[in-house]
Amino acid sequence: MAIITTILNKVPRPWLIKLSYWVRPFLSFYLRGKKYQDPIDGKTFRKFLPYGYGKARPNVLSPSTLSLERHRLLWLYLTRETDFFTKPLKVLHVAPEQAFYKRFKKQANLDYLTTDLYSPLADVKADLCALPFEDESFDVVFCNHVLEHIPDDTQAMRELYRVIKKGGWGIFQIPQDYNRAVTFEDNSITDPEERTRIFGQYDHVRVYGMDYFNKLRGIGFEVEEIHYASKLSTEEIEKYRIVANEIIPLCKKKL
């Protein structure tokens, strides 16, 4: 099990996606139990796996869907608070998360398209800073834990704004330091180990602070900072392994 955990933490995400198809059934069986639940598929486990670069976070990676805390929080928000699973919507998913991909793809109400430069799950191989889509093409856009990888995140945000329809919305989660007022970035830091130490991951180029939301507003979005975990009970937060203070950035484009 220690070997599998090391692989899950160290293997690049595109490889992990391919590897997971045969690893997941074994992990789900080995960790079966009743203490924790993945709300995405409803399966329960005696514990989740650790995950993270540098110092791994304990008990956070679901063995069945490979969801992390942020995926489970977003799933609860989408299912309980939105019409995402019932309303006809044209959806763009940037760097599609494996926890969601097949489920979104099967939704009859969704016209669902994925894009990324490297992911094997991408329908369209594209650079987020130069998306090959017409203006105002999508009702909903997901772009989660992507912007921290992109040197020109301002241009990427402009592209996200451009392709969303008026009246449409997007969710752009990022790893965020809630104790940091201003985002920190330093383009001179290129060593993978140093990036992991400073930015939290070898391929991150910044640490976002609380000014992230205002940067999105500066692009033109109306941004709602959703503290959705505050609507969950203490028991739910522990059962689903949710980060209690995580903020979901809901970005809307004005009509």
Short mmCIF file of C-alpha atoms in Angstrom, two decimals:
data_model
loop_
_atom_site.label_atom_id
_atom_site.label_comp_id
_atom_site.label_asym_id
_atom_site.label_seq_id
_atom_site.Cartn_x
_atom_site.Cartn_y
_atom_site.Cartn_z
CA MET A 1 0.00 0.00 0.00
CA ALA A 2 2.86 2.41 0.76
CA ILE A 3 4.20 1.81 -2.76
CA ILE A 4 0.81 2.61 -4.32
CA THR A 5 0.50 5.78 -2.24
CA THR A 6 3.94 6.92 -3.39
CA ILE A 7 2.92 6.36 -7.01
CA LEU A 8 -0.33 8.30 -6.58
CA ASN A 9 1.57 11.23 -5.07
CA LYS A 10 4.49 11.36 -7.50
CA VAL A 11 3.23 10.28 -10.92
CA PRO A 12 2.27 13.15 -13.29
CA ARG A 13 -1.49 13.56 -13.48
CA PRO A 14 -1.94 12.37 -17.12
CA TRP A 15 -0.10 9.12 -16.30
CA LEU A 16 -2.05 8.76 -13.07
CA ILE A 17 -5.33 8.94 -14.99
CA LYS A 18 -4.30 6.00 -17.17
CA LEU A 19 -2.83 4.06 -14.24
CA SER A 20 -5.91 4.51 -12.09
CA TYR A 21 -8.18 2.32 -14.21
CA TRP A 22 -6.57 -0.84 -12.83
CA VAL A 23 -5.48 0.54 -9.43
CA ARG A 24 -8.87 1.84 -8.27
CA PRO A 25 -10.74 -1.49 -7.90
CA PHE A 26 -7.94 -2.84 -5.71
CA LEU A 27 -7.84 0.29 -3.56
CA SER A 28 -11.63 0.40 -3.15
CA PHE A 29 -11.71 -3.22 -2.00
CA TYR A 30 -8.74 -2.90 0.34
CA LEU A 31 -10.05 0.26 2.03
CA ARG A 32 -13.75 -0.67 2.22
CA GLY A 33 -15.49 0.36 5.43
CA LYS A 34 -18.12 2.73 6.81
CA LYS A 35 -16.29 5.68 8.40
CA TYR A 36 -15.88 7.96 5.37
CA GLN A 37 -17.98 8.47 2.25
CA ASP A 38 -17.29 9.79 -1.22
CA PRO A 39 -20.49 11.73 -2.10
CA ILE A 40 -19.67 11.51 -5.81
CA ASP A 41 -20.35 7.77 -6.04
CA GLY A 42 -21.75 7.11 -2.55
CA LYS A 43 -19.12 4.48 -1.67
CA THR A 44 -17.83 4.24 1.89
CA PHE A 45 -14.36 3.45 3.25
CA ARG A 46 -12.51 2.92 6.50
CA LYS A 47 -10.10 5.63 5.36
CA PHE A 48 -9.02 7.63 2.33
CA LEU A 49 -5.49 7.77 0.93
CA PRO A 50 -2.89 10.48 1.57
CA TYR A 51 -2.09 12.82 -1.30
CA GLY A 52 0.06 15.84 -2.04
CA TYR A 53 3.45 16.96 -3.25
CA GLY A 54 6.08 17.57 -0.62
CA LYS A 55 4.30 16.72 2.63
CA ALA A 56 1.24 14.63 1.75
CA ARG A 57 -2.13 15.45 3.31
CA PRO A 58 -3.47 12.41 5.19
CA ASN A 59 -6.83 10.79 4.48
CA VAL A 60 -7.92 12.92 1.49
CA LEU A 61 -7.86 10.88 -1.75
CA SER A 62 -10.95 8.76 -2.41
CA PRO A 63 -9.97 5.28 -3.59
CA SER A 64 -12.98 4.95 -5.88
CA THR A 65 -13.25 8.26 -7.77
CA LEU A 66 -9.78 9.66 -6.95
CA SER A 67 -11.56 12.78 -5.74
CA LEU A 68 -9.88 15.20 -3.35
CA GLU A 69 -11.45 17.57 -0.83
CA ARG A 70 -12.17 20.23 -3.44
CA HIS A 71 -13.88 17.77 -5.81
CA ARG A 72 -16.22 16.52 -3.10
CA LEU A 73 -17.09 20.05 -1.98
CA LEU A 74 -17.83 21.12 -5.55
CA TRP A 75 -19.95 18.02 -6.17
CA LEU A 76 -22.06 18.75 -3.10
CA TYR A 77 -22.50 22.36 -4.21
CA LEU A 78 -23.48 21.44 -7.78
CA THR A 79 -25.93 18.73 -6.73
CA ARG A 80 -27.55 20.61 -3.84
CA GLU A 81 -27.46 24.24 -4.94
CA THR A 82 -27.58 24.41 -8.76
CA ASP A 83 -29.57 23.18 -11.77
CA PHE A 84 -26.42 21.82 -13.40
CA PHE A 85 -27.77 18.27 -13.56
CA THR A 86 -31.23 19.18 -14.85
CA LYS A 87 -31.03 22.25 -17.13
CA PRO A 88 -29.86 21.94 -20.76
CA LEU A 89 -26.37 23.44 -20.75
CA LYS A 90 -23.40 23.68 -23.07
CA VAL A 91 -20.37 23.01 -20.87
CA LEU A 92 -16.62 23.42 -21.34
CA HIS A 93 -14.39 21.57 -18.89
CA VAL A 94 -10.76 22.71 -18.91
CA ALA A 95 -8.32 20.02 -17.70
CA PRO A 96 -11.23 17.67 -16.88
CA GLU A 97 -11.06 16.02 -13.49
CA GLN A 98 -11.38 12.27 -13.57
CA ALA A 99 -13.77 12.32 -10.62
CA PHE A 100 -16.30 14.20 -12.79
CA TYR A 101 -15.49 13.29 -16.38
CA LYS A 102 -17.60 10.17 -16.97
CA ARG A 103 -20.46 11.43 -14.86
CA PHE A 104 -20.71 14.73 -16.73
CA LYS A 105 -20.27 12.95 -20.05
CA LYS A 106 -23.29 10.71 -19.33
CA GLN A 107 -25.60 13.58 -18.36
CA ALA A 108 -28.33 13.81 -21.02
CA ASN A 109 -28.91 17.49 -20.26
CA LEU A 110 -25.29 18.48 -20.92
CA ASP A 111 -23.57 19.24 -24.21
CA TYR A 112 -20.20 18.49 -22.66
CA LEU A 113 -16.79 19.32 -24.18
CA THR A 114 -13.34 18.97 -22.61
CA THR A 115 -10.07 20.72 -23.44
CA ASP A 116 -6.46 20.60 -22.29
CA LEU A 117 -2.97 20.56 -23.75
CA TYR A 118 -1.95 17.25 -22.19
CA SER A 119 -4.85 15.37 -20.58
CA PRO A 120 -5.87 12.08 -22.21
CA LEU A 121 -9.45 13.03 -21.33
CA ALA A 122 -9.42 16.15 -23.52
CA ASP A 123 -11.66 16.25 -26.61
CA VAL A 124 -9.81 19.32 -27.90
CA LYS A 125 -6.09 19.85 -27.40
CA ALA A 126 -5.74 23.57 -26.78
CA ASP A 127 -3.84 26.28 -24.94
CA LEU A 128 -6.02 28.01 -22.35
CA CYS A 129 -4.48 31.33 -23.38
CA ALA A 130 -5.72 30.88 -26.97
CA LEU A 131 -8.88 28.78 -26.94
CA PRO A 132 -10.17 27.69 -30.38
CA PHE A 133 -13.81 28.51 -29.61
CA GLU A 134 -16.11 31.31 -30.72
CA ASP A 135 -17.04 34.13 -28.36
CA GLU A 136 -19.86 33.30 -25.94
CA SER A 137 -19.96 29.59 -26.78
CA PHE A 138 -20.66 28.03 -23.37
CA ASP A 139 -23.24 28.30 -20.60
CA VAL A 140 -20.86 26.87 -18.00
CA VAL A 141 -17.07 26.59 -17.83
CA PHE A 142 -15.07 24.65 -15.24
CA CYS A 143 -11.37 25.43 -14.90
CA ASN A 144 -10.19 24.03 -11.59
CA HIS A 145 -6.60 23.98 -10.34
CA VAL A 146 -5.28 25.11 -13.70
CA LEU A 147 -4.51 28.83 -13.46
CA GLU A 148 -1.71 28.31 -10.93
CA HIS A 149 0.19 26.44 -13.66
CA ILE A 150 -0.06 29.19 -16.29
CA PRO A 151 2.51 32.02 -16.46
CA ASP A 152 0.06 34.45 -18.12
CA ASP A 153 -2.99 33.79 -15.97
CA THR A 154 -4.47 37.17 -16.91
CA GLN A 155 -4.74 36.12 -20.56
CA ALA A 156 -6.16 32.75 -19.50
CA MET A 157 -8.84 34.54 -17.46
CA ARG A 158 -9.66 36.78 -20.44
CA GLU A 159 -10.16 33.67 -22.58
CA LEU A 160 -12.44 32.09 -19.98
CA TYR A 161 -14.49 35.29 -19.91
CA ARG A 162 -14.62 35.47 -23.70
CA VAL A 163 -16.02 31.98 -24.28
CA ILE A 164 -18.73 32.16 -21.61
CA LYS A 165 -22.16 33.29 -22.77
CA LYS A 166 -23.73 36.39 -21.26
CA GLY A 167 -25.67 35.17 -18.26
CA GLY A 168 -23.41 32.11 -18.04
CA TRP A 169 -21.12 31.13 -15.20
CA GLY A 170 -17.90 29.38 -14.36
CA ILE A 171 -16.11 27.89 -11.39
CA PHE A 172 -12.35 28.40 -11.29
CA GLN A 173 -10.96 26.79 -8.16
CA ILE A 174 -7.30 27.29 -7.31
CA PRO A 175 -5.02 26.34 -4.41
CA GLN A 176 -5.24 29.45 -2.27
CA ASP A 177 -3.53 30.74 0.85
CA TYR A 178 -6.34 32.36 2.81
CA ASN A 179 -3.81 34.02 5.13
CA ARG A 180 -2.09 35.76 2.22
CA ALA A 181 -3.54 39.09 1.05
CA VAL A 182 -1.55 39.34 -2.18
CA THR A 183 -0.66 36.64 -4.68
CA PHE A 184 3.04 35.75 -4.80
CA GLU A 185 4.86 34.79 -7.98
CA ASP A 186 8.50 34.83 -9.05
CA ASN A 187 9.32 33.74 -12.60
CA SER A 188 12.97 33.23 -11.69
CA ILE A 189 12.04 30.16 -9.62
CA THR A 190 12.25 27.26 -12.05
CA ASP A 191 13.77 24.41 -10.04
CA PRO A 192 11.04 21.79 -9.43
CA GLU A 193 12.06 21.18 -5.80
CA GLU A 194 12.16 24.89 -5.07
CA ARG A 195 8.76 25.37 -6.72
CA THR A 196 7.35 22.58 -4.57
CA ARG A 197 8.74 24.22 -1.46
CA ILE A 198 7.52 27.73 -2.28
CA PHE A 199 4.43 27.20 -4.45
CA GLY A 200 3.27 23.82 -3.16
CA GLN A 201 3.85 21.80 -6.33
CA TYR A 202 6.68 21.33 -8.83
CA ASP A 203 4.71 22.79 -11.76
CA HIS A 204 3.00 25.70 -10.00
CA VAL A 205 4.17 29.22 -10.78
CA ARG A 206 2.43 31.21 -8.04
CA VAL A 207 0.62 31.10 -4.71
CA TYR A 208 -2.74 32.83 -4.90
CA GLY A 209 -3.84 35.09 -2.09
CA MET A 210 -7.17 36.69 -1.30
CA ASP A 211 -6.71 39.17 -4.15
CA TYR A 212 -7.56 36.35 -6.59
CA PHE A 213 -11.25 37.22 -6.53
CA ASN A 214 -10.61 40.87 -7.36
CA LYS A 215 -8.36 39.87 -10.24
CA LEU A 216 -11.29 37.92 -11.72
CA ARG A 217 -13.54 40.92 -11.14
CA GLY A 218 -11.02 43.06 -12.99
CA ILE A 219 -11.45 40.79 -16.03
CA GLY A 220 -15.20 41.51 -15.97
CA PHE A 221 -16.67 38.69 -13.92
CA GLU A 222 -19.15 39.11 -11.12
CA VAL A 223 -17.58 36.91 -8.45
CA GLU A 224 -19.42 35.30 -5.56
CA GLU A 225 -17.13 33.86 -2.87
CA ILE A 226 -19.08 30.81 -1.74
CA HIS A 227 -18.21 29.41 1.69
CA TYR A 228 -20.25 26.31 1.00
CA ALA A 229 -18.78 24.13 3.75
CA SER A 230 -20.47 26.48 6.24
CA LYS A 231 -23.77 24.91 5.13
CA LEU A 232 -22.52 21.43 6.04
CA SER A 233 -22.67 19.89 9.47
CA THR A 234 -19.51 19.04 11.38
CA GLU A 235 -20.36 15.38 10.81
CA GLU A 236 -20.66 15.87 7.03
CA ILE A 237 -17.36 17.75 6.84
CA GLU A 238 -15.60 14.86 8.56
CA LYS A 239 -17.46 12.09 6.74
CA TYR A 240 -16.78 13.57 3.29
CA ARG A 241 -13.31 14.85 4.26
CA ILE A 242 -14.00 18.47 3.27
CA VAL A 243 -11.79 21.50 3.99
CA ALA A 244 -14.04 23.62 6.19
CA ASN A 245 -12.78 27.02 5.04
CA GLU A 246 -12.43 26.36 1.28
CA ILE A 247 -14.02 29.03 -0.93
CA ILE A 248 -15.70 28.20 -4.24
CA PRO A 249 -15.24 31.10 -6.71
CA LEU A 250 -18.49 31.36 -8.70
CA CYS A 251 -17.83 33.65 -11.67
CA LYS A 252 -20.77 35.08 -13.62
CA LYS A 253 -20.84 37.00 -16.89
CA LYS A 254 -23.37 39.82 -16.92
CA LEU A 255 -26.27 39.76 -19.36
#
